PDB file of C-alpha atoms and ligand atoms in Angstrom:
ATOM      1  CA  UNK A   1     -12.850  -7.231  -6.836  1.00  0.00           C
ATOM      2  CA  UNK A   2     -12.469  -3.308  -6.598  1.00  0.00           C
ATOM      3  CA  UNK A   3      -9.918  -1.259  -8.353  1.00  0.00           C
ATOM      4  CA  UNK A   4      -8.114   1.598  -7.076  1.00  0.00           C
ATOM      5  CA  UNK A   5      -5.592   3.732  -8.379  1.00  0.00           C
ATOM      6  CA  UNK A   6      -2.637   5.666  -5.954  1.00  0.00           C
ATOM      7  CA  UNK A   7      -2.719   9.884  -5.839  1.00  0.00           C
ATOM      8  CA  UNK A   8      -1.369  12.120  -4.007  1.00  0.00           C
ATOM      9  CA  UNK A   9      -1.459  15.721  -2.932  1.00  0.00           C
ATOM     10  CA  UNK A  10       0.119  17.867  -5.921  1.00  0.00           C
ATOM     11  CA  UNK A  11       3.139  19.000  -3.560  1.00  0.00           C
ATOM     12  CA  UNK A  12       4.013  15.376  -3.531  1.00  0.00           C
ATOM     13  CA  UNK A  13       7.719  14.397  -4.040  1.00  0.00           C
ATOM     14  CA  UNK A  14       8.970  13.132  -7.140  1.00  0.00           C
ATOM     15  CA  UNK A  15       9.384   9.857  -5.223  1.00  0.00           C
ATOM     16  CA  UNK A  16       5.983   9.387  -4.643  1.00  0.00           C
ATOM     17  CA  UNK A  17       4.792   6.323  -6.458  1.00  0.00           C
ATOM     18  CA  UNK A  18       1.557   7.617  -7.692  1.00  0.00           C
ATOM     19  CA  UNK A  19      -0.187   7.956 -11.196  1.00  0.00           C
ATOM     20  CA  UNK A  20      -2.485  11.158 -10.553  1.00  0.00           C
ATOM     21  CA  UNK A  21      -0.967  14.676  -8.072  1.00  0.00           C
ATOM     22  CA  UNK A  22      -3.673  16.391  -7.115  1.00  0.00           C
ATOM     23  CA  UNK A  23      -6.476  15.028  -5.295  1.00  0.00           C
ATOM     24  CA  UNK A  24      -9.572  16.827  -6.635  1.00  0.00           C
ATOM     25  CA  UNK A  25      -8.695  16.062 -10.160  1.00  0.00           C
ATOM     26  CA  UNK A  26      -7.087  12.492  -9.502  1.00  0.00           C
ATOM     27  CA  UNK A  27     -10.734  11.341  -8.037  1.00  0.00           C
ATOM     28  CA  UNK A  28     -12.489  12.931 -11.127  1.00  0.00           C
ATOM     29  CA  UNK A  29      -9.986  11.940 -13.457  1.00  0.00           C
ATOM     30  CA  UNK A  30      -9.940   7.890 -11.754  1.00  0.00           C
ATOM     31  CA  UNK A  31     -13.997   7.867 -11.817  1.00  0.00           C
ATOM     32  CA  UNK A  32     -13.822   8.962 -15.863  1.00  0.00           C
ATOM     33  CA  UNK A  33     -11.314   6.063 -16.110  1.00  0.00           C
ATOM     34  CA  UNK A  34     -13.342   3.566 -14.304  1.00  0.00           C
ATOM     35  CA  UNK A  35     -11.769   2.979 -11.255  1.00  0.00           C
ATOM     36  CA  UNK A  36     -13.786   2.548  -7.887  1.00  0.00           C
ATOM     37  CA  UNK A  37     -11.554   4.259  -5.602  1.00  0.00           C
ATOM     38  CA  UNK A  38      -8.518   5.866  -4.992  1.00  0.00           C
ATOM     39  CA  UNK A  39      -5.705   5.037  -2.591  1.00  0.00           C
ATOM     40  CA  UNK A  40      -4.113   8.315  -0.631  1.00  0.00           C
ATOM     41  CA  UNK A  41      -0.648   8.693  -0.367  1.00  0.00           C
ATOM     42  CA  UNK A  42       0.055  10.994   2.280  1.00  0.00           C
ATOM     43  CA  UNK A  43       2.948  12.336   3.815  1.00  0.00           C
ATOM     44  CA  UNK A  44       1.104  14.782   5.877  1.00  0.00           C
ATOM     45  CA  UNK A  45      -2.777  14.941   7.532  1.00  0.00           C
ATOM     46  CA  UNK A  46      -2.981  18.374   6.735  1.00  0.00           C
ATOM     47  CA  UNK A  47      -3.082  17.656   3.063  1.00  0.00           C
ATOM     48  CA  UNK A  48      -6.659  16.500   3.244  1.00  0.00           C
ATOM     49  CA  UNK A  49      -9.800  18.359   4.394  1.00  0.00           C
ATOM     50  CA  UNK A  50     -11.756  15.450   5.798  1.00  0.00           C
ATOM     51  CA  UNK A  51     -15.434  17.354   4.733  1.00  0.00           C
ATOM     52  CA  UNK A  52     -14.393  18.536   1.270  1.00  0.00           C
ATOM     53  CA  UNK A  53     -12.946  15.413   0.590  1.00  0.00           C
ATOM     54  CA  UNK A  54     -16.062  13.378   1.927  1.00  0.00           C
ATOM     55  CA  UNK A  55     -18.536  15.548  -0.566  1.00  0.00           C
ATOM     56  CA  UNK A  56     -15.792  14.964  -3.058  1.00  0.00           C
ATOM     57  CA  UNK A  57     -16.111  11.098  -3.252  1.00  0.00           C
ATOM     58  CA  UNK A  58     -20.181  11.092  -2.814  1.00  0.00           C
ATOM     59  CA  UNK A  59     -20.171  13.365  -5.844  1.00  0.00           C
ATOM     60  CA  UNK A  60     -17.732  10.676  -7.937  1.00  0.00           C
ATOM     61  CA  UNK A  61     -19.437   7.810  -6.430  1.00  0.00           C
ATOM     62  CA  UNK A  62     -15.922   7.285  -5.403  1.00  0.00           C
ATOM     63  CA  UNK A  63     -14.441   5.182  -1.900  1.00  0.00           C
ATOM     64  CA  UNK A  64     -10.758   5.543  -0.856  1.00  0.00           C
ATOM     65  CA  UNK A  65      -9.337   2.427  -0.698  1.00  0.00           C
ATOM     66  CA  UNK A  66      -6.498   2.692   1.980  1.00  0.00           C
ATOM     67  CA  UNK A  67      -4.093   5.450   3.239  1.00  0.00           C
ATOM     68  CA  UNK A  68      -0.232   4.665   2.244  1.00  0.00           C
ATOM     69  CA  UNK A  69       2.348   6.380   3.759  1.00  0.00           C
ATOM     70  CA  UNK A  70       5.555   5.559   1.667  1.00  0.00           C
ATOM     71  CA  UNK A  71       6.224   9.636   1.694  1.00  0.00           C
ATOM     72  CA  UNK A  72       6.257   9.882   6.065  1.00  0.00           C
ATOM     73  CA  UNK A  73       9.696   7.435   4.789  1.00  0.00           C
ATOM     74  CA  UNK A  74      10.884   9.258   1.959  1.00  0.00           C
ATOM     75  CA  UNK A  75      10.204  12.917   2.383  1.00  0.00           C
ATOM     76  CA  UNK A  76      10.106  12.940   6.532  1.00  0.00           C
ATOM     77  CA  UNK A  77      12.794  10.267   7.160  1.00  0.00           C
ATOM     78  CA  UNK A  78      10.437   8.673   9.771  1.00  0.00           C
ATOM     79  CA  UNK A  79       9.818   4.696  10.241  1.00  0.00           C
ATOM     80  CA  UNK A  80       9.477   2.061  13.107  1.00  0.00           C
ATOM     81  CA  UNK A  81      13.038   1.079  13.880  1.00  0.00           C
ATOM     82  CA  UNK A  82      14.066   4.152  14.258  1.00  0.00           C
ATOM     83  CA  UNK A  83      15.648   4.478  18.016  1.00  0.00           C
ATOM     84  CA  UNK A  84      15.806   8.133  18.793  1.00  0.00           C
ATOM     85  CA  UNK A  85      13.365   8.370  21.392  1.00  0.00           C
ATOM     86  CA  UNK A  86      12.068  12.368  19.880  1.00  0.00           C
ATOM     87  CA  UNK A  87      11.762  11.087  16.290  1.00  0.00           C
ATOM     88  CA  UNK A  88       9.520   7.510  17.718  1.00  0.00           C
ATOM     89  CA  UNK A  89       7.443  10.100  18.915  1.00  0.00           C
ATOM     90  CA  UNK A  90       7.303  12.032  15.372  1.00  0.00           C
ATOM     91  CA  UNK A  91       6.370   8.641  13.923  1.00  0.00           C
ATOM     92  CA  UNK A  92       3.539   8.014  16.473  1.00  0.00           C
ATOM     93  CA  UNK A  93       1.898  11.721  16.069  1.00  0.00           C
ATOM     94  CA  UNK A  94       2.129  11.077  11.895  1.00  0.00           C
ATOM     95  CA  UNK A  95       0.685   7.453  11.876  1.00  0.00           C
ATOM     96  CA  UNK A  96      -2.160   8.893  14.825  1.00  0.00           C
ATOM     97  CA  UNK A  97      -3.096  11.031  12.403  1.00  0.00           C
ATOM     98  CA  UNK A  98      -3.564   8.636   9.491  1.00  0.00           C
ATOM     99  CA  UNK A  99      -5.364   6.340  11.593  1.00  0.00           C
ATOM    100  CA  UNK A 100      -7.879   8.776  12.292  1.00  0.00           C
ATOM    101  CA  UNK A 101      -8.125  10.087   8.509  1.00  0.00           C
ATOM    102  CA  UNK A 102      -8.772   6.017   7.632  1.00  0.00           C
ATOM    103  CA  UNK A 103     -11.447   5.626  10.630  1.00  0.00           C
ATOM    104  CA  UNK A 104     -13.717   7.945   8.216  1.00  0.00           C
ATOM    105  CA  UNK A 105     -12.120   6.655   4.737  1.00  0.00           C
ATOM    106  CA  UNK A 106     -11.177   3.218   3.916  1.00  0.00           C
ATOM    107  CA  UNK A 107      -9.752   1.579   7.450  1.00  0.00           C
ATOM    108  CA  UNK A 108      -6.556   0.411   6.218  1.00  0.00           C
ATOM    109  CA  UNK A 109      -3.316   2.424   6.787  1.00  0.00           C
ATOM    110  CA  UNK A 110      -0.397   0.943   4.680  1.00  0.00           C
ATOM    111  CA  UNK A 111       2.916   0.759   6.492  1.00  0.00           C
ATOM    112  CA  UNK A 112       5.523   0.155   3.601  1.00  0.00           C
ATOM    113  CA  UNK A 113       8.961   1.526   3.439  1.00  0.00           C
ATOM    114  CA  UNK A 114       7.888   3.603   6.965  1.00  0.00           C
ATOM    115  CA  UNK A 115       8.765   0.189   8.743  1.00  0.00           C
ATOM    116  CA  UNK A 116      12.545   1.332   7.973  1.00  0.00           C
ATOM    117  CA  UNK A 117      15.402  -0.361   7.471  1.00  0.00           C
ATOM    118  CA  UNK A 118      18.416  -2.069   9.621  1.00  0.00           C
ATOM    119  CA  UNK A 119      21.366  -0.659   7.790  1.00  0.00           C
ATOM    120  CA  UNK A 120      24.237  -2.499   9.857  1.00  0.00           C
ATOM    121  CA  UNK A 121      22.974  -2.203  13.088  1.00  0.00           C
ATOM    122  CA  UNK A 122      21.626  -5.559  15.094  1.00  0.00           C
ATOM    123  CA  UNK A 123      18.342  -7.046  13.507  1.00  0.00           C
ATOM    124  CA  UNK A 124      17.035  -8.399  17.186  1.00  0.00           C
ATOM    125  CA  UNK A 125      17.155  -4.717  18.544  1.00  0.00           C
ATOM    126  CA  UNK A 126      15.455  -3.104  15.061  1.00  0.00           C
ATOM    127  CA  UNK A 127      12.892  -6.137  14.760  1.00  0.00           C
ATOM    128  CA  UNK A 128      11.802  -5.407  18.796  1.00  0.00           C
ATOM    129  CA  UNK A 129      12.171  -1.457  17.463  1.00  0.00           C
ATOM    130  CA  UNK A 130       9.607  -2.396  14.843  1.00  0.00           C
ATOM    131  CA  UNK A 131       7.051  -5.005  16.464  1.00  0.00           C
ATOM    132  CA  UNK A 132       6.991  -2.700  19.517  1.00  0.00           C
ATOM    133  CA  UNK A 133       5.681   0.250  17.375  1.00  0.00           C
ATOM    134  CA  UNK A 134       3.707  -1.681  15.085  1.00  0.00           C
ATOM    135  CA  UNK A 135       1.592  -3.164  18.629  1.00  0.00           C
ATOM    136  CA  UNK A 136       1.340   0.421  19.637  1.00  0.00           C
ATOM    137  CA  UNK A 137       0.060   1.709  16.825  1.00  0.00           C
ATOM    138  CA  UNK A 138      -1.894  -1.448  16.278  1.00  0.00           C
ATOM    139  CA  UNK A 139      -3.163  -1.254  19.477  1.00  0.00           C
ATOM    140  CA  UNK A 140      -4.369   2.562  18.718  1.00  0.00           C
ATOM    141  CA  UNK A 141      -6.050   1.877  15.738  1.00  0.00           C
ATOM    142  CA  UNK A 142      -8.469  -1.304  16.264  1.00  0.00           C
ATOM    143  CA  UNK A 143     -10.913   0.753  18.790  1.00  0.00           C
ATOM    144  CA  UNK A 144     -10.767   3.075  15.439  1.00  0.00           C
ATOM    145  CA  UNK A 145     -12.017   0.656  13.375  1.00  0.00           C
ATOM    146  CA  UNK A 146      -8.458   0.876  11.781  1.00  0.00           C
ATOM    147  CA  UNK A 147      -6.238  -2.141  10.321  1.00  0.00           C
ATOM    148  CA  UNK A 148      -2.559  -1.739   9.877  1.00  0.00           C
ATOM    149  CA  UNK A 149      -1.090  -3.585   6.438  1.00  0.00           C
ATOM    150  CA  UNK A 150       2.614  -4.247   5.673  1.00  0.00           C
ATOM    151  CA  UNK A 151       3.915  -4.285   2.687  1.00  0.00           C
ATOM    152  CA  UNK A 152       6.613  -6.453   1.897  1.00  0.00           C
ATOM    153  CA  UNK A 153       9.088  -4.101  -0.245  1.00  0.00           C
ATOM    154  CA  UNK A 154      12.198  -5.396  -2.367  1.00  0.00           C
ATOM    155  CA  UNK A 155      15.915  -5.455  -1.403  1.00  0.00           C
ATOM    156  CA  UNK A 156      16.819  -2.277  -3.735  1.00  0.00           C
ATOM    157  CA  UNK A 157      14.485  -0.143  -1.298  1.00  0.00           C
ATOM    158  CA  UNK A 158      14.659  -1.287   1.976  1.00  0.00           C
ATOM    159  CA  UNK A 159      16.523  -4.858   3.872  1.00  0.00           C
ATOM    160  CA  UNK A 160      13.842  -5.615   6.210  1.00  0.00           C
ATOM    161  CA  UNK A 161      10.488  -7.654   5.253  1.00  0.00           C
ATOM    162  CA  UNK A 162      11.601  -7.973   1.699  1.00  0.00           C
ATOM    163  CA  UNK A 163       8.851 -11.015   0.742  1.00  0.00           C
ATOM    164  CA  UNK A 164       5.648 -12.563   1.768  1.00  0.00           C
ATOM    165  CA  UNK A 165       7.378 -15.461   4.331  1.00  0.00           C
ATOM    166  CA  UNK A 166       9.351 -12.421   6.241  1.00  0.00           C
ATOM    167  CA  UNK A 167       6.540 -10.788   6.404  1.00  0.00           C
ATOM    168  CA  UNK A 168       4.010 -13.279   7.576  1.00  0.00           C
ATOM    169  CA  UNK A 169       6.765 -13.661  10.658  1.00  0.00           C
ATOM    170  CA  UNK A 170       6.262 -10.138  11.614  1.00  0.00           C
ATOM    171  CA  UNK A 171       2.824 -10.508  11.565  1.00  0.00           C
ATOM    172  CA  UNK A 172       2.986 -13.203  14.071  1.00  0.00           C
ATOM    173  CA  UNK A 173       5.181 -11.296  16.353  1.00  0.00           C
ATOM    174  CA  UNK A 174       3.103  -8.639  16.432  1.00  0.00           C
ATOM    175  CA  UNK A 175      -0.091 -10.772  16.728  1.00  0.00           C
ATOM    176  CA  UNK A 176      -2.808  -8.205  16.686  1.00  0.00           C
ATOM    177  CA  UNK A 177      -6.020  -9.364  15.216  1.00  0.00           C
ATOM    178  CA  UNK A 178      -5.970  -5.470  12.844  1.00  0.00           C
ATOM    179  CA  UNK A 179      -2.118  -5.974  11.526  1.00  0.00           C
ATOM    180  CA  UNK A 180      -1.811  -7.786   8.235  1.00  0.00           C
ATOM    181  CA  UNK A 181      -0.611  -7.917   5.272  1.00  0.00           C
ATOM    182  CA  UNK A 182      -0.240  -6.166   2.006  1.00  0.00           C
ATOM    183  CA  UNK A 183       1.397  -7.890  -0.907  1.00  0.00           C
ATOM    184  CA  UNK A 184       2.740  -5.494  -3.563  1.00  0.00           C
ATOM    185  CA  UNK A 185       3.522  -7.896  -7.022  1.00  0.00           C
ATOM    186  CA  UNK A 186       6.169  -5.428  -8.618  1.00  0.00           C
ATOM    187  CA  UNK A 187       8.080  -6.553  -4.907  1.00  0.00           C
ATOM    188  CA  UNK A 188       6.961  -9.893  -5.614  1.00  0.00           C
ATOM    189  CA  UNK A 189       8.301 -10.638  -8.836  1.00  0.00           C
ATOM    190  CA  UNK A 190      12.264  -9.678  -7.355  1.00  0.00           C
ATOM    191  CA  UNK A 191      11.464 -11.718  -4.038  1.00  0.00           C
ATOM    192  CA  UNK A 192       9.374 -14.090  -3.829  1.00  0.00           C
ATOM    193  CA  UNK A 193      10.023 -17.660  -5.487  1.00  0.00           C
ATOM    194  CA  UNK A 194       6.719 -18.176  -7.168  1.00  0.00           C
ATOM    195  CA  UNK A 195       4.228 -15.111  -6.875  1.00  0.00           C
ATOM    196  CA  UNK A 196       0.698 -17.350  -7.236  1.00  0.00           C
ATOM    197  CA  UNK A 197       2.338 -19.784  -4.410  1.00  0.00           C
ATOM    198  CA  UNK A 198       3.298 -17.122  -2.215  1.00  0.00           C
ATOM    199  CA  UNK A 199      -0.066 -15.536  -1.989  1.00  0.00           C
ATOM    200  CA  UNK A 200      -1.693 -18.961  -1.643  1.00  0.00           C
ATOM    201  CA  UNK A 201       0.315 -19.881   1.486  1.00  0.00           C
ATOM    202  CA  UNK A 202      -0.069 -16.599   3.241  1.00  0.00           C
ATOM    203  CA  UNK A 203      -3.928 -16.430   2.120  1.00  0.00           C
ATOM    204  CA  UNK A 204      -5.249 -16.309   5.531  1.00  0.00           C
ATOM    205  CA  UNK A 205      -3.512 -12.484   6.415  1.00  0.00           C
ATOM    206  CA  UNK A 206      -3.870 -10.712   3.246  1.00  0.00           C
ATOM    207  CA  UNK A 207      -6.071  -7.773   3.224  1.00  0.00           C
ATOM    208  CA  UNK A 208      -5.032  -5.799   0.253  1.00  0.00           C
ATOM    209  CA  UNK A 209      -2.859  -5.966  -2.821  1.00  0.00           C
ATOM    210  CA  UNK A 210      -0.481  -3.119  -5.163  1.00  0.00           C
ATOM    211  CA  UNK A 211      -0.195  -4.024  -8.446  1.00  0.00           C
ATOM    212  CA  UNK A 212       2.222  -3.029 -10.818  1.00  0.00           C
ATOM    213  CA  UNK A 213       3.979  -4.775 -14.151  1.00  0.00           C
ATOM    214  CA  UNK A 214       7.705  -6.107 -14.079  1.00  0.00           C
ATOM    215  CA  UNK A 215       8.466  -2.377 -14.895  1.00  0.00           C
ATOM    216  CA  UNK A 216       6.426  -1.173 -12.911  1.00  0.00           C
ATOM    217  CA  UNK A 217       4.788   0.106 -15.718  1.00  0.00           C
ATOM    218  CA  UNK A 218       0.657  -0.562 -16.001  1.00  0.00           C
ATOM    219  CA  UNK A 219      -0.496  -3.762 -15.951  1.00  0.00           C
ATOM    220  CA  UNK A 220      -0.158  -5.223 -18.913  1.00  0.00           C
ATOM    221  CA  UNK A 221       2.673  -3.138 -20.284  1.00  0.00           C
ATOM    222  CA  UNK A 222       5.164  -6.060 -19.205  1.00  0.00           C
ATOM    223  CA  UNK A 223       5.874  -9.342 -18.462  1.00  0.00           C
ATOM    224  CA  UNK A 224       4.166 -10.186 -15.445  1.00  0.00           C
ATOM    225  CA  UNK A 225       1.991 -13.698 -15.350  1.00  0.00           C
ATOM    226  CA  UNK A 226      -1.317 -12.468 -14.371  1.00  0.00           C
ATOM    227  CA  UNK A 227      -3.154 -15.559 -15.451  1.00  0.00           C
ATOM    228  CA  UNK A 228      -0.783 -16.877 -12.371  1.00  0.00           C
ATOM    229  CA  UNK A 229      -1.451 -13.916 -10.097  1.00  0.00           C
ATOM    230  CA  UNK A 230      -5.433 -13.667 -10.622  1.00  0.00           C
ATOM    231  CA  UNK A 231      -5.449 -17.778 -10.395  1.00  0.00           C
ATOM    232  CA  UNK A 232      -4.054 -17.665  -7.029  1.00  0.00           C
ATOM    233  CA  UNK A 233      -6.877 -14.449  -5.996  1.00  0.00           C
ATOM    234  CA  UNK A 234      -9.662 -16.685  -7.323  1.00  0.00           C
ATOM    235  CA  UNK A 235      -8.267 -19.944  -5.783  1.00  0.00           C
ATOM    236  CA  UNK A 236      -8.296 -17.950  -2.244  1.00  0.00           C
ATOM    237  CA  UNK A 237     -11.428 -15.847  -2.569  1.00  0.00           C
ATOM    238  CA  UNK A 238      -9.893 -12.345  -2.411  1.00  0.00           C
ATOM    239  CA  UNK A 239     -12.033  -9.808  -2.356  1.00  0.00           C
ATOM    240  CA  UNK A 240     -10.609  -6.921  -1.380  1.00  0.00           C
ATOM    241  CA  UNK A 241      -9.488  -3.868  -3.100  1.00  0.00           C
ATOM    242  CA  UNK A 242      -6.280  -4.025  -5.896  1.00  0.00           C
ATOM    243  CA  UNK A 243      -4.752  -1.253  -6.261  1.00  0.00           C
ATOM    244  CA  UNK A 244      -2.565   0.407  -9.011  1.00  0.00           C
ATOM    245  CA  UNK A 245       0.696   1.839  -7.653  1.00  0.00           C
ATOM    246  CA  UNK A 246       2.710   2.392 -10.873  1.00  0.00           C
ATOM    247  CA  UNK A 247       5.187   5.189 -13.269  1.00  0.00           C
ATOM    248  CA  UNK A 248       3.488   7.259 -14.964  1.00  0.00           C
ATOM    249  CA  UNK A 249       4.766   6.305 -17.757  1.00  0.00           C
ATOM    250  CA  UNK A 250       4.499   6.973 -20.894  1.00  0.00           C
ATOM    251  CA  UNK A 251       2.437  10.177 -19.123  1.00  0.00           C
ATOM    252  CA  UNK A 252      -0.527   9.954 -16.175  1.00  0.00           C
ATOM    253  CA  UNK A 253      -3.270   9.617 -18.339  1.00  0.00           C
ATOM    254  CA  UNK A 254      -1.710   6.850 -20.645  1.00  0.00           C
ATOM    255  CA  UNK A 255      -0.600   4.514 -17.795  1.00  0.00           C
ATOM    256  CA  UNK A 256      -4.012   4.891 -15.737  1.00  0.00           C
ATOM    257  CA  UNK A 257      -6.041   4.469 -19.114  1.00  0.00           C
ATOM    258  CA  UNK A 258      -3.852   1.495 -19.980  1.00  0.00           C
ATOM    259  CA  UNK A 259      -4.198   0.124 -16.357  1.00  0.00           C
ATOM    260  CA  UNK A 260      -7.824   0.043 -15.921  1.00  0.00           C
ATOM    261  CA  UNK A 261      -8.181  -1.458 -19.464  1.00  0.00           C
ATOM    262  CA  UNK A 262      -6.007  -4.500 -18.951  1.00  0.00           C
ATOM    263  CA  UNK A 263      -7.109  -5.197 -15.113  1.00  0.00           C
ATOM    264  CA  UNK A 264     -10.966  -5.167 -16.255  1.00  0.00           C
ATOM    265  CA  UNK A 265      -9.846  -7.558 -18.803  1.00  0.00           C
ATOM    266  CA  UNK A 266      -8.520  -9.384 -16.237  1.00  0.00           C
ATOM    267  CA  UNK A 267     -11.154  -9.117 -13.816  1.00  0.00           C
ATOM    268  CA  UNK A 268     -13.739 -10.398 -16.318  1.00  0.00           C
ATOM    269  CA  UNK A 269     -12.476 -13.562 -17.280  1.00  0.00           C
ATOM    270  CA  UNK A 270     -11.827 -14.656 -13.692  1.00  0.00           C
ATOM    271  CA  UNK A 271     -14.327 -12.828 -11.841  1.00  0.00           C
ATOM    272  CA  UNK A 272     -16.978 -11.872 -15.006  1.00  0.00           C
ATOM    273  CA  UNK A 273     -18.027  -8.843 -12.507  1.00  0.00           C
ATOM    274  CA  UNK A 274     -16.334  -5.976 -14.556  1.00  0.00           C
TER     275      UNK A 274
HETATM  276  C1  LER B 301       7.432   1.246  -2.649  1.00  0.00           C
HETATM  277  O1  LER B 301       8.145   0.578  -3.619  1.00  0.00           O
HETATM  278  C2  LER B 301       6.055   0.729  -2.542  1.00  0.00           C
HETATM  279  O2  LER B 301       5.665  -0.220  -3.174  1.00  0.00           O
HETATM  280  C3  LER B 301       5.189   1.404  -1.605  1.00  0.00           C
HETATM  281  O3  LER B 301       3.871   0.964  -1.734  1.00  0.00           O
HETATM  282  C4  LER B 301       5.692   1.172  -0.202  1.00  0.00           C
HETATM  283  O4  LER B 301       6.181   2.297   0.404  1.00  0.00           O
HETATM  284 MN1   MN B 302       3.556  -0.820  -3.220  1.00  0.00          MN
END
């Protein structure tokens, strides 16, 4: 299993749920720690230089794990069931650009609270808002080598795809061999019955995985059952990256530190590869 931990560019808002700003010194500072790779949060393409940030990773034996894009939501306002024709296009243009960032580093593009919300208007006419753009963008990104992942994300945040069943349906409707999805276990633990049951039953479509404590604190630092999460990962073969999307609390170092500590732990007595 590789790890990964979530940065961002140092302008990022406050509401970015990242460890590390700053992504020269978030890669070296997550190779020192131990992680594999990083996960980029962007809210905007131009805050990576595709060639610096290529020589960048070779020179931390580093890998980017996915491209998330929780800010295009919560700094640009812009998600899938949106219906102004002007600002669809806005969304398009941002997630054509990701696509094409992830087609040279790490081939998943996350599509979390960007899937937006319904908010009182009618759930058939913001679930067709959301499957059309996911098949468009879906559509865009498989010649690219690209896979789209959704993220099922709690009731507090968003009231649309709030837990693994929901979002297996969307994945149907949208039925393109590159959309999947993403399970995030902080979301988990306030939707989904039983977390290691969850992500048995929806084994076949997940492609990546956040992970956070209960407080969304670093693994470890509260009382999440990993012995139930990592049994379900080993009973369905996961391989793919886990990523740490957490507060930086009680500072950045601290909570990545504690992070990578706990999860090798982890990793060792079920997988004995770390
Ligand atoms: C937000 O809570 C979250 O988990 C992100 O990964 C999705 O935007
Ligand atoms: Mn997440």
């Amino acid at each position: 299993m590789k790890l990964s931990v979530a940065i961002a560019d140092e302008h990022a808002s406050a509401n970015a749920f990242v460890v590390f700003r700053g992504i020269d010194t978030s890669v070296k500072k997550a190779h020192a720690l131990g992680y594999d790779g990083v996960e980029l949060a962007l809210k905007d393409p131009t805050e990576i230089d595709r060639s610096h940030l290529k020589k960048l990773l070779q020179e931390n034996g580093m890998a980017v794990s996915a491209v998330s894009t929780g800010q295009v939501w919560a700094a640009r306002s812009l998600c899938f069931t949106e219906e102004d024709e002007g600002k669809r296009d806005e969304v398009r243009k941002a997630f054509h650009s990701f696509i094409d960032i992830a087609s040279d580093f790490g081939q998943l593009v996350n599509i979390g609270r960007t899937r937006g919300g319904i908010n009182g208007r009618d759930p058939k006419l913001c679930g067709r808002l959301f499957v059309d753009m996911a098949q468009e963008l879906s559509d865009y990104a498989a010649p690219r080598g690209v896979r789209l992942i959704l993220e099922p994300v709690n009731r507090y945040e968003i009231d649309f795809v709030n837990n693994l069943d929901e979002c297996a349906e969307q994945v149907k409707l949208v039925g393109r061999s590159n959309f999947s999805m993403m399970p995030d276990v902080f979301h988990m633990n306030i939707e989904d019955a039983h977390i290691g049951e969850a992500l048995f039953r929806n084994r076949d479509i997940i492609s990546y995985i956040h992970f956070a404590d209960t407080n969304r604190h670093a693994p470890g630092d509260g009382h999440m059952d990993w012995d139930e999460i990592f049994g379900a990962l080993q009973a369905i073969g996961y391989k793919g990256w886990t990523t740490v999307e957490i507060l930086p609390y009680p500072d950045p170092d601290t909570a990545a530190k504690r992070a990578v500590d706990f999860l090798k732990g982890v990793y060792g007595r079920y997988y004995g590869d770390c």
